GROMACS .gro file of C-alpha atoms in nm:
model
  440
    1MET     CA    1  -4.087  -0.025   2.173
    2GLY     CA    2  -4.301  -0.351   2.139
    3ARG     CA    3  -4.170  -0.687   2.231
    4THR     CA    4  -4.146  -0.795   1.846
    5SER     CA    5  -3.940  -0.483   1.781
    6LYS     CA    6  -3.698  -0.564   2.071
    7ARG     CA    7  -3.653  -0.905   1.944
    8LEU     CA    8  -3.579  -0.781   1.600
    9SER     CA    9  -3.333  -0.522   1.724
   10LEU     CA   10  -3.161  -0.780   1.928
   11LEU     CA   11  -3.152  -1.034   1.633
   12ILE     CA   12  -2.995  -0.762   1.417
   13VAL     CA   13  -2.717  -0.683   1.673
   14LEU     CA   14  -2.653  -1.048   1.703
   15ILE     CA   15  -2.613  -1.098   1.323
   16LEU     CA   16  -2.375  -0.792   1.322
   17PHE     CA   17  -2.189  -0.932   1.609
   18LEU     CA   18  -2.146  -1.263   1.450
   19LEU     CA   19  -2.026  -1.129   1.116
   20PHE     CA   20  -1.783  -0.900   1.295
   21ALA     CA   21  -1.653  -1.160   1.532
   22ILE     CA   22  -1.601  -1.444   1.283
   23GLY     CA   23  -1.566  -1.245   0.951
   24SER     CA   24  -1.683  -1.402   0.616
   25SER     CA   25  -1.535  -1.532   0.290
   26GLU     CA   26  -1.587  -1.194   0.139
   27GLY     CA   27  -1.259  -1.076   0.337
   28ARG     CA   28  -1.072  -1.242   0.051
   29GLU     CA   29  -1.262  -1.030  -0.214
   30GLY     CA   30  -1.179  -0.673  -0.103
   31THR     CA   31  -0.860  -0.475  -0.182
   32ILE     CA   32  -0.671  -0.468   0.164
   33GLY     CA   33  -0.371  -0.695   0.228
   34THR     CA   34  -0.023  -0.702   0.393
   35PHE     CA   35   0.296  -0.879   0.343
   36CYS     CA   36   0.315  -1.268   0.337
   37PHE     CA   37   0.453  -1.314   0.684
   38ARG     CA   38   0.431  -1.570   0.968
   39THR     CA   39   0.575  -1.518   1.311
   40GLY     CA   40   0.553  -1.740   1.638
   41GLU     CA   41   0.253  -1.523   1.735
   42VAL     CA   42   0.107  -1.358   1.413
   43ASP     CA   43   0.023  -1.528   1.088
   44ALA     CA   44  -0.091  -1.297   0.805
   45GLY     CA   45  -0.286  -1.588   0.674
   46ASP     CA   46  -0.532  -1.551   0.980
   47PHE     CA   47  -0.641  -1.198   0.885
   48PRO     CA   48  -0.935  -1.167   0.630
   49ILE     CA   49  -0.703  -1.014   0.381
   50ALA     CA   50  -0.741  -1.008  -0.012
   51PHE     CA   51  -0.370  -0.997  -0.098
   52CYS     CA   52  -0.022  -1.036   0.036
   53ARG     CA   53   0.313  -0.922  -0.100
   54VAL     CA   54   0.622  -1.133  -0.123
   55GLY     CA   55   0.954  -1.082  -0.307
   56ILE     CA   56   1.088  -1.314  -0.592
   57PRO     CA   57   1.462  -1.258  -0.633
   58TRP     CA   58   1.590  -1.386  -0.953
   59GLY     CA   59   1.903  -1.528  -0.804
   60VAL     CA   60   1.707  -1.734  -0.564
   61VAL     CA   61   1.481  -1.892  -0.813
   62GLU     CA   62   1.719  -1.927  -1.090
   63PRO     CA   63   2.069  -1.952  -0.933
   64GLU     CA   64   2.213  -2.073  -1.262
   65GLU     CA   65   2.103  -2.008  -1.612
   66GLY     CA   66   1.816  -2.242  -1.703
   67LYS     CA   67   1.812  -2.415  -1.368
   68PHE     CA   68   1.513  -2.324  -1.164
   69SER     CA   69   1.467  -2.401  -0.788
   70TRP     CA   70   1.091  -2.437  -0.753
   71ASP     CA   71   1.121  -2.513  -0.384
   72ALA     CA   72   1.306  -2.196  -0.308
   73PRO     CA   73   1.184  -2.018   0.013
   74PRO     CA   74   0.984  -1.728  -0.137
   75LEU     CA   75   0.808  -1.993  -0.355
   76LYS     CA   76   0.708  -2.199  -0.069
   77LYS     CA   77   0.584  -1.881   0.101
   78ILE     CA   78   0.376  -1.802  -0.216
   79ASN     CA   79   0.225  -2.159  -0.203
   80TRP     CA   80   0.144  -2.137   0.161
   81PHE     CA   81  -0.069  -1.823   0.114
   82LEU     CA   82  -0.223  -1.939  -0.210
   83GLN     CA   83  -0.330  -2.260  -0.023
   84ARG     CA   84  -0.518  -2.020   0.237
   85GLY     CA   85  -0.717  -1.853  -0.043
   86ILE     CA   86  -0.505  -1.527  -0.051
   87LYS     CA   87  -0.418  -1.384  -0.377
   88VAL     CA   88  -0.039  -1.307  -0.394
   89ILE     CA   89   0.102  -0.987  -0.555
   90PRO     CA   90   0.463  -1.068  -0.605
   91VAL     CA   91   0.763  -0.815  -0.625
   92ILE     CA   92   0.994  -0.965  -0.889
   93ARG     CA   93   1.357  -0.833  -0.847
   94THR     CA   94   1.668  -0.910  -1.047
   95ALA     CA   95   1.873  -0.922  -0.721
   96GLY     CA   96   2.117  -1.219  -0.655
   97ALA     CA   97   2.122  -1.331  -1.023
   98GLY     CA   98   2.503  -1.292  -1.030
   99TRP     CA   99   2.535  -1.483  -1.370
  100ALA     CA  100   2.298  -1.260  -1.535
  101VAL     CA  101   2.326  -0.896  -1.403
  102ARG     CA  102   2.559  -0.617  -1.444
  103TYR     CA  103   2.660  -0.560  -1.082
  104PRO     CA  104   2.643  -0.918  -0.911
  105SER     CA  105   2.851  -0.835  -0.608
  106ARG     CA  106   2.581  -0.552  -0.492
  107GLU     CA  107   2.294  -0.624  -0.271
  108CYS     CA  108   2.080  -0.392  -0.513
  109SER     CA  109   1.901  -0.508  -0.822
  110SER     CA  110   2.076  -0.421  -1.142
  111PRO     CA  111   2.009  -0.441  -1.524
  112PRO     CA  112   2.057  -0.778  -1.702
  113LEU     CA  113   2.390  -0.822  -1.875
  114ASP     CA  114   2.204  -0.861  -2.206
  115LEU     CA  115   1.969  -0.569  -2.169
  116ARG     CA  116   1.965  -0.407  -2.510
  117ASP     CA  117   1.874  -0.072  -2.650
  118ARG     CA  118   1.616  -0.199  -2.909
  119PHE     CA  119   1.302  -0.392  -2.840
  120ASP     CA  120   1.288  -0.741  -2.995
  121LYS     CA  121   0.936  -0.853  -3.063
  122ARG     CA  122   1.047  -1.208  -2.953
  123TYR     CA  123   1.168  -1.123  -2.594
  124GLY     CA  124   1.173  -0.745  -2.536
  125TYR     CA  125   1.496  -0.591  -2.428
  126SER     CA  126   1.653  -0.900  -2.254
  127SER     CA  127   1.609  -1.256  -2.348
  128SER     CA  128   1.744  -1.391  -2.011
  129TYR     CA  129   1.511  -1.170  -1.799
  130TYR     CA  130   1.232  -1.254  -2.038
  131ARG     CA  131   1.261  -1.616  -2.005
  132PHE     CA  132   1.286  -1.602  -1.622
  133VAL     CA  133   0.978  -1.399  -1.575
  134ARG     CA  134   0.789  -1.601  -1.830
  135GLU     CA  135   0.874  -1.925  -1.635
  136VAL     CA  136   0.758  -1.787  -1.300
  137VAL     CA  137   0.431  -1.654  -1.432
  138LYS     CA  138   0.373  -1.997  -1.622
  139ARG     CA  139   0.436  -2.178  -1.293
  140TYR     CA  140   0.173  -1.953  -1.126
  141ARG     CA  141  -0.061  -1.901  -1.418
  142GLY     CA  142  -0.381  -1.747  -1.280
  143ALA     CA  143  -0.249  -1.699  -0.940
  144PHE     CA  144  -0.107  -1.339  -0.958
  145PRO     CA  145  -0.369  -1.063  -1.028
  146ILE     CA  146  -0.082  -0.810  -1.016
  147VAL     CA  147   0.297  -0.845  -1.083
  148VAL     CA  148   0.518  -0.556  -0.947
  149ILE     CA  149   0.859  -0.508  -1.112
  150GLU     CA  150   1.125  -0.414  -0.851
  151ASN     CA  151   1.118  -0.202  -0.552
  152GLU     CA  152   1.166   0.164  -0.511
  153VAL     CA  153   1.388   0.210  -0.802
  154THR     CA  154   1.452   0.582  -0.719
  155ALA     CA  155   1.658   0.458  -0.420
  156ARG     CA  156   2.021   0.364  -0.482
  157GLY     CA  157   1.997   0.086  -0.227
  158PHE     CA  158   1.736  -0.105  -0.435
  159TRP     CA  159   1.825  -0.027  -0.796
  160CYS     CA  160   2.180   0.002  -0.939
  161GLY     CA  161   2.082   0.131  -1.285
  162GLY     CA  162   1.936   0.410  -1.467
  163MET     CA  163   1.551   0.504  -1.498
  164ASP     CA  164   1.541   0.448  -1.866
  165GLU     CA  165   1.715   0.097  -1.807
  166TYR     CA  166   1.424   0.020  -1.542
  167LEU     CA  167   1.160   0.117  -1.810
  168ARG     CA  168   1.318  -0.140  -2.050
  169LEU     CA  169   1.320  -0.393  -1.777
  170VAL     CA  170   0.956  -0.337  -1.703
  171ALA     CA  171   0.873  -0.354  -2.081
  172THR     CA  172   1.042  -0.681  -2.093
  173ALA     CA  173   0.867  -0.816  -1.806
  174ARG     CA  174   0.535  -0.697  -1.941
  175LYS     CA  175   0.602  -0.886  -2.260
  176ALA     CA  176   0.685  -1.207  -2.071
  177ILE     CA  177   0.370  -1.176  -1.855
  178LYS     CA  178   0.130  -1.091  -2.126
  179ASP     CA  179   0.260  -1.374  -2.350
  180VAL     CA  180   0.162  -1.628  -2.076
  181ASP     CA  181  -0.148  -1.457  -1.920
  182PRO     CA  182  -0.288  -1.134  -2.074
  183GLN     CA  183  -0.517  -1.071  -1.768
  184VAL     CA  184  -0.232  -1.023  -1.539
  185LYS     CA  185  -0.166  -0.650  -1.460
  186VAL     CA  186   0.182  -0.507  -1.456
  187ALA     CA  187   0.286  -0.240  -1.184
  188ASP     CA  188   0.600  -0.047  -1.119
  189SER     CA  189   0.835  -0.053  -0.828
  190GLY     CA  190   0.660   0.215  -0.644
  191ILE     CA  191   0.805   0.543  -0.590
  192ALA     CA  192   0.908   0.596  -0.223
  193SER     CA  193   0.674   0.792   0.007
  194LEU     CA  194   0.947   1.083   0.075
  195CYS     CA  195   1.023   1.117  -0.295
  196TRP     CA  196   0.650   1.188  -0.362
  197GLY     CA  197   0.663   1.456  -0.096
  198LEU     CA  198   0.958   1.615  -0.286
  199LEU     CA  199   0.765   1.597  -0.603
  200MET     CA  200   0.457   1.763  -0.471
  201THR     CA  201   0.658   2.032  -0.296
  202GLU     CA  202   0.844   2.111  -0.630
  203ALA     CA  203   0.519   2.122  -0.804
  204LEU     CA  204   0.364   2.376  -0.573
  205LEU     CA  205   0.674   2.601  -0.614
  206GLU     CA  206   0.684   2.568  -0.978
  207GLU     CA  207   0.299   2.650  -1.020
  208GLY     CA  208   0.366   2.990  -0.877
  209ARG     CA  209   0.184   2.913  -0.548
  210GLU     CA  210   0.232   3.131  -0.234
  211GLU     CA  211   0.575   3.036  -0.113
  212GLU     CA  212   0.417   2.999   0.238
  213GLU     CA  213   0.152   2.748   0.104
  214ALA     CA  214   0.436   2.531  -0.031
  215PHE     CA  215   0.629   2.566   0.300
  216GLN     CA  216   0.315   2.452   0.495
  217PHE     CA  217   0.253   2.165   0.271
  218TYR     CA  218   0.619   2.060   0.304
  219LYS     CA  219   0.605   2.078   0.690
  220ALA     CA  220   0.276   1.868   0.712
  221TYR     CA  221   0.411   1.604   0.473
  222PHE     CA  222   0.761   1.567   0.644
  223GLN     CA  223   0.640   1.615   1.002
  224GLU     CA  224   0.742   1.270   1.094
  225ALA     CA  225   1.006   1.198   0.852
  226TYR     CA  226   1.347   1.052   0.955
  227VAL     CA  227   1.542   1.268   0.717
  228ARG     CA  228   1.664   1.628   0.811
  229ARG     CA  229   1.375   1.879   0.770
  230ALA     CA  230   1.382   2.244   0.653
  231THR     CA  231   1.261   2.475   0.927
  232SER     CA  232   1.217   2.786   0.747
  233LEU     CA  233   1.126   2.895   0.382
  234SER     CA  234   1.494   2.979   0.317
  235GLU     CA  235   1.606   2.645   0.431
  236LEU     CA  236   1.342   2.478   0.212
  237TYR     CA  237   1.495   2.652  -0.091
  238ARG     CA  238   1.842   2.554  -0.003
  239LEU     CA  239   1.710   2.182   0.059
  240MET     CA  240   1.534   2.171  -0.286
  241ARG     CA  241   1.861   2.281  -0.451
  242ASN     CA  242   2.061   2.002  -0.274
  243GLU     CA  243   2.221   1.761  -0.527
  244ARG     CA  244   2.080   1.433  -0.349
  245VAL     CA  245   1.731   1.590  -0.347
  246ARG     CA  246   1.752   1.700  -0.710
  247GLU     CA  247   1.847   1.343  -0.795
  248HIS     CA  248   1.527   1.213  -0.631
  249ILE     CA  249   1.331   1.469  -0.803
  250ARG     CA  250   1.478   1.392  -1.147
  251LYS     CA  251   1.435   1.024  -1.118
  252GLY     CA  252   1.083   1.056  -0.982
  253SER     CA  253   0.985   1.308  -1.246
  254PHE     CA  254   1.124   1.076  -1.518
  255LEU     CA  255   0.907   0.784  -1.415
  256VAL     CA  256   0.598   0.994  -1.357
  257ARG     CA  257   0.618   1.112  -1.721
  258ARG     CA  258   0.690   0.769  -1.852
  259LEU     CA  259   0.518   0.508  -1.653
  260LYS     CA  260   0.199   0.488  -1.841
  261GLU     CA  261   0.400   0.353  -2.131
  262VAL     CA  262   0.469   0.014  -1.973
  263VAL     CA  263   0.245  -0.043  -1.676
  264ASP     CA  264  -0.127  -0.119  -1.642
  265VAL     CA  265  -0.134   0.017  -1.262
  266VAL     CA  266   0.086   0.289  -1.109
  267ASN     CA  267   0.221   0.185  -0.764
  268PHE     CA  268   0.313   0.430  -0.495
  269HIS     CA  269   0.438   0.401  -0.120
  270TYR     CA  270   0.290   0.621   0.158
  271TYR     CA  271   0.386   0.647   0.523
  272GLU     CA  272   0.292   1.003   0.592
  273THR     CA  273  -0.021   1.195   0.742
  274PRO     CA  274  -0.361   1.063   0.627
  275GLU     CA  275  -0.490   1.414   0.576
  276LEU     CA  276  -0.256   1.428   0.258
  277PHE     CA  277  -0.348   1.096   0.128
  278PRO     CA  278  -0.633   1.199  -0.099
  279LEU     CA  279  -0.430   1.488  -0.235
  280LEU     CA  280  -0.137   1.251  -0.328
  281VAL     CA  281  -0.371   1.016  -0.515
  282SER     CA  282  -0.511   1.304  -0.715
  283PHE     CA  283  -0.158   1.418  -0.787
  284ILE     CA  284  -0.035   1.082  -0.910
  285ARG     CA  285  -0.351   1.033  -1.134
  286GLU     CA  286  -0.307   1.394  -1.284
  287ARG     CA  287   0.060   1.357  -1.334
  288THR     CA  288   0.082   1.009  -1.468
  289GLY     CA  289  -0.233   1.012  -1.674
  290LYS     CA  290  -0.325   0.659  -1.512
  291GLU     CA  291  -0.661   0.612  -1.324
  292ALA     CA  292  -0.543   0.269  -1.200
  293LEU     CA  293  -0.338   0.294  -0.886
  294MET     CA  294  -0.231   0.067  -0.620
  295ASN     CA  295   0.003   0.083  -0.308
  296ASN     CA  296   0.205  -0.216  -0.204
  297GLU     CA  297   0.373  -0.044   0.077
  298LEU     CA  298   0.128   0.161   0.284
  299GLY     CA  299   0.225   0.224   0.650
  300THR     CA  300   0.235   0.505   0.922
  301ARG     CA  301   0.543   0.657   1.097
  302TYR     CA  302   0.571   0.865   1.426
  303ARG     CA  303   0.905   0.966   1.575
  304LEU     CA  304   1.027   0.762   1.879
  305GLY     CA  305   0.910   0.914   2.192
  306ALA     CA  306   0.610   1.078   2.049
  307PRO     CA  307   0.310   1.089   2.278
  308GLN     CA  308   0.065   0.794   2.238
  309ARG     CA  309   0.268   0.671   1.944
  310GLU     CA  310   0.121   0.340   1.895
  311ARG     CA  311  -0.232   0.448   1.946
  312ARG     CA  312  -0.192   0.743   1.704
  313ALA     CA  313  -0.032   0.498   1.448
  314ALA     CA  314  -0.337   0.262   1.484
  315GLU     CA  315  -0.585   0.553   1.429
  316ASP     CA  316  -0.388   0.670   1.123
  317MET     CA  317  -0.407   0.303   0.997
  318VAL     CA  318  -0.763   0.293   1.003
  319LYS     CA  319  -0.803   0.634   0.824
  320LYS     CA  320  -0.559   0.533   0.549
  321LEU     CA  321  -0.718   0.190   0.485
  322ALA     CA  322  -1.060   0.367   0.462
  323LEU     CA  323  -0.926   0.630   0.215
  324SER     CA  324  -0.757   0.368   0.009
  325VAL     CA  325  -1.100   0.196  -0.045
  326ALA     CA  326  -1.259   0.546  -0.088
  327THR     CA  327  -1.018   0.655  -0.361
  328GLY     CA  328  -1.047   0.318  -0.553
  329LEU     CA  329  -0.710   0.177  -0.514
  330GLU     CA  330  -0.685  -0.166  -0.682
  331ALA     CA  331  -0.464  -0.293  -0.383
  332ALA     CA  332  -0.350  -0.162  -0.047
  333ILE     CA  333  -0.083  -0.361   0.107
  334TRP     CA  334  -0.008  -0.265   0.476
  335PHE     CA  335   0.371  -0.246   0.581
  336PRO     CA  336   0.368  -0.475   0.894
  337PHE     CA  337   0.728  -0.436   1.017
  338SER     CA  338   0.841  -0.182   1.252
  339ASN     CA  339   1.177   0.022   1.160
  340ASP     CA  340   1.272   0.247   1.449
  341ARG     CA  341   1.531   0.432   1.233
  342HIS     CA  342   1.266   0.522   0.963
  343HIS     CA  343   1.007   0.594   1.245
  344ILE     CA  344   0.768   0.309   1.104
  345VAL     CA  345   0.524   0.159   1.337
  346GLY     CA  346   0.421  -0.186   1.224
  347LEU     CA  347   0.194  -0.471   1.344
  348GLY     CA  348   0.479  -0.586   1.551
  349ASP     CA  349   0.807  -0.418   1.695
  350GLU     CA  350   1.146  -0.478   1.557
  351ARG     CA  351   1.165  -0.816   1.752
  352ARG     CA  352   0.847  -0.916   1.582
  353ARG     CA  353   0.639  -0.896   1.899
  354PRO     CA  354   0.285  -0.792   1.847
  355ILE     CA  355   0.183  -0.419   1.908
  356SER     CA  356  -0.172  -0.464   2.031
  357PRO     CA  357  -0.319  -0.109   1.907
  358THR     CA  358  -0.205  -0.149   1.553
  359LEU     CA  359  -0.271  -0.524   1.542
  360ASN     CA  360  -0.627  -0.471   1.665
  361ALA     CA  361  -0.679  -0.167   1.423
  362PHE     CA  362  -0.583  -0.393   1.122
  363LYS     CA  363  -0.793  -0.674   1.222
  364THR     CA  364  -1.090  -0.453   1.269
  365SER     CA  365  -1.039  -0.266   0.946
  366THR     CA  366  -0.994  -0.569   0.730
  367ARG     CA  367  -1.290  -0.744   0.885
  368LEU     CA  368  -1.523  -0.459   0.817
  369LEU     CA  369  -1.386  -0.288   0.503
  370ASN     CA  370  -1.238  -0.583   0.306
  371HIS     CA  371  -1.528  -0.674   0.101
  372PRO     CA  372  -1.650  -0.621  -0.268
  373LEU     CA  373  -1.748  -0.245  -0.276
  374LEU     CA  374  -2.091  -0.168  -0.423
  375SER     CA  375  -2.073   0.202  -0.375
  376TYR     CA  376  -1.912   0.474  -0.177
  377ARG     CA  377  -2.013   0.832  -0.068
  378ASP     CA  378  -1.810   1.107   0.098
  379LEU     CA  379  -2.054   1.248   0.364
  380SER     CA  380  -1.799   1.480   0.521
  381GLN     CA  381  -1.917   1.805   0.634
  382GLY     CA  382  -1.737   2.086   0.825
  383ARG     CA  383  -1.486   1.933   1.062
  384VAL     CA  384  -1.648   1.578   1.035
  385ARG     CA  385  -1.497   1.339   0.788
  386ARG     CA  386  -1.737   1.063   0.723
  387HIS     CA  387  -1.668   0.800   0.442
  388SER     CA  388  -1.978   0.567   0.381
  389PHE     CA  389  -1.925   0.221   0.221
  390LEU     CA  390  -2.197  -0.008   0.094
  391PHE     CA  391  -2.103  -0.375   0.085
  392PRO     CA  392  -2.321  -0.684   0.022
  393SER     CA  393  -2.373  -0.746   0.379
  394TRP     CA  394  -2.376  -0.419   0.550
  395LYS     CA  395  -2.306  -0.054   0.520
  396VAL     CA  396  -1.996   0.089   0.710
  397ASP     CA  397  -1.936   0.448   0.781
  398VAL     CA  398  -1.573   0.544   0.899
  399VAL     CA  399  -1.606   0.873   1.093
  400TRP     CA  400  -1.367   1.095   1.277
  401SER     CA  401  -1.343   1.480   1.347
  402GLU     CA  402  -1.101   1.743   1.342
  403GLY     CA  403  -1.271   1.893   1.648
  404GLU     CA  404  -1.507   1.759   1.932
  405GLU     CA  405  -1.844   1.672   1.765
  406THR     CA  406  -2.126   1.470   1.892
  407VAL     CA  407  -2.335   1.209   1.663
  408GLU     CA  408  -2.632   0.995   1.726
  409VAL     CA  409  -2.643   0.651   1.564
  410GLU     CA  410  -2.972   0.488   1.482
  411GLY     CA  411  -3.081   0.189   1.675
  412SER     CA  412  -3.037  -0.082   1.414
  413CYS     CA  413  -2.668  -0.005   1.381
  414SER     CA  414  -2.359  -0.090   1.586
  415VAL     CA  415  -2.062   0.134   1.659
  416TYR     CA  416  -1.692   0.022   1.707
  417ASP     CA  417  -1.393   0.204   1.805
  418PHE     CA  418  -1.078   0.183   1.625
  419GLN     CA  419  -0.977  -0.114   1.819
  420GLY     CA  420  -1.296  -0.313   1.751
  421PHE     CA  421  -1.467  -0.263   2.070
  422GLU     CA  422  -1.836  -0.175   2.077
  423VAL     CA  423  -1.916   0.146   2.195
  424THR     CA  424  -2.240   0.376   2.289
  425ARG     CA  425  -2.459   0.501   2.023
  426ARG     CA  426  -2.399   0.863   2.142
  427ILE     CA  427  -2.043   0.939   2.042
  428LYS     CA  428  -1.819   1.241   2.108
  429LEU     CA  429  -1.614   1.254   1.796
  430GLY     CA  430  -1.249   1.352   1.776
  431PRO     CA  431  -0.946   1.248   1.576
  432SER     CA  432  -0.994   0.881   1.667
  433PRO     CA  433  -1.204   0.704   1.396
  434ILE     CA  434  -1.503   0.499   1.463
  435PHE     CA  435  -1.694   0.247   1.258
  436ILE     CA  436  -2.073   0.268   1.228
  437VAL     CA  437  -2.199  -0.061   1.098
  438CYS     CA  438  -2.555  -0.093   0.976
  439PRO     CA  439  -2.725  -0.419   0.818
  440GLN     CA  440  -2.839  -0.438   0.451
   0.00000   0.00000   0.00000
């Protein structure tokens, strides 16, 4: 290699290093985000994220009818992150509005007292809720690209109402939002991750697939779940007849059929294995009839005591974030809080102390993947999974393998492991993902 070529190669590597080390403003223009949170050691605003999620409880912002508290804590949080150049995707909930809702003493959200059966062209199904949502969106006109209505309404702990009542609530919110700003997209609460697993298992059984195929899918989906799991095909059939399980399936199926009537974007939550992520995305698009999807609660879970738990969670994070970009989600919001009871591994533990493997993986993923996507190609072959993303400044391939494989990387490219450390250009692939970064 001549002296000029060596200098050029060194210059390319230096440019890539600087871009990787300090990031760029493009990080605010991708689709990856997390919750709007700040601890003593970690500030989500320091990440190159595009979005952050924050809840807006009705009762906190409008504690009395017509009296708005515009300096309420969640709104202060929104203001802080907007000032950092981060777009906010709020979750509007009826919780806490004792003067306005059916079950004022419960922690869950519930339908407004004035929720009607017939749609009124002036305010939808509820005048009180319409006014609240309208005032919030007016206050933040142009600041919210997407507004999510409620959280996991199939769960009793979050929504104390019926599914039809929820759809009427969304229709009312949609009218209020569009009356202020037609460009804002409306999304649903997100069906919970485990509920999606039940819906997909039910679909496999109903389609007349081999029973063993449905059982193998069920085992793969629920392998790290915190709920009791069926260990045989006969147990699976008993589980699927359980009344609580049937309730989740009834609620989820109702929403899957009807959501396209009231939302612009279908929202879903997911914590399970990355291998099933593309299958779930295809299932949701097919069953809901909506191409536009988002995920405002994407995370990873491993049982307590699992070998290399934090490392495996970090590896899964990279894969899921790459797949969220590959499948064209409008937003992917990472869940940053650990929950040992639910086996969730966050960016910090339950005492909010940073977990280095997942924190580094998130920083690396957002720095390299959170940019305007020009094109995507799935270059997977055999046991090697290879997802190739073309961004304005570089091309990034996220690569891993289901077995041991060796790959060579061209000289103008740099290679980073899932923690962001540069590695050799001759790589032995395995389940741990790598980033191959090449200049444009």
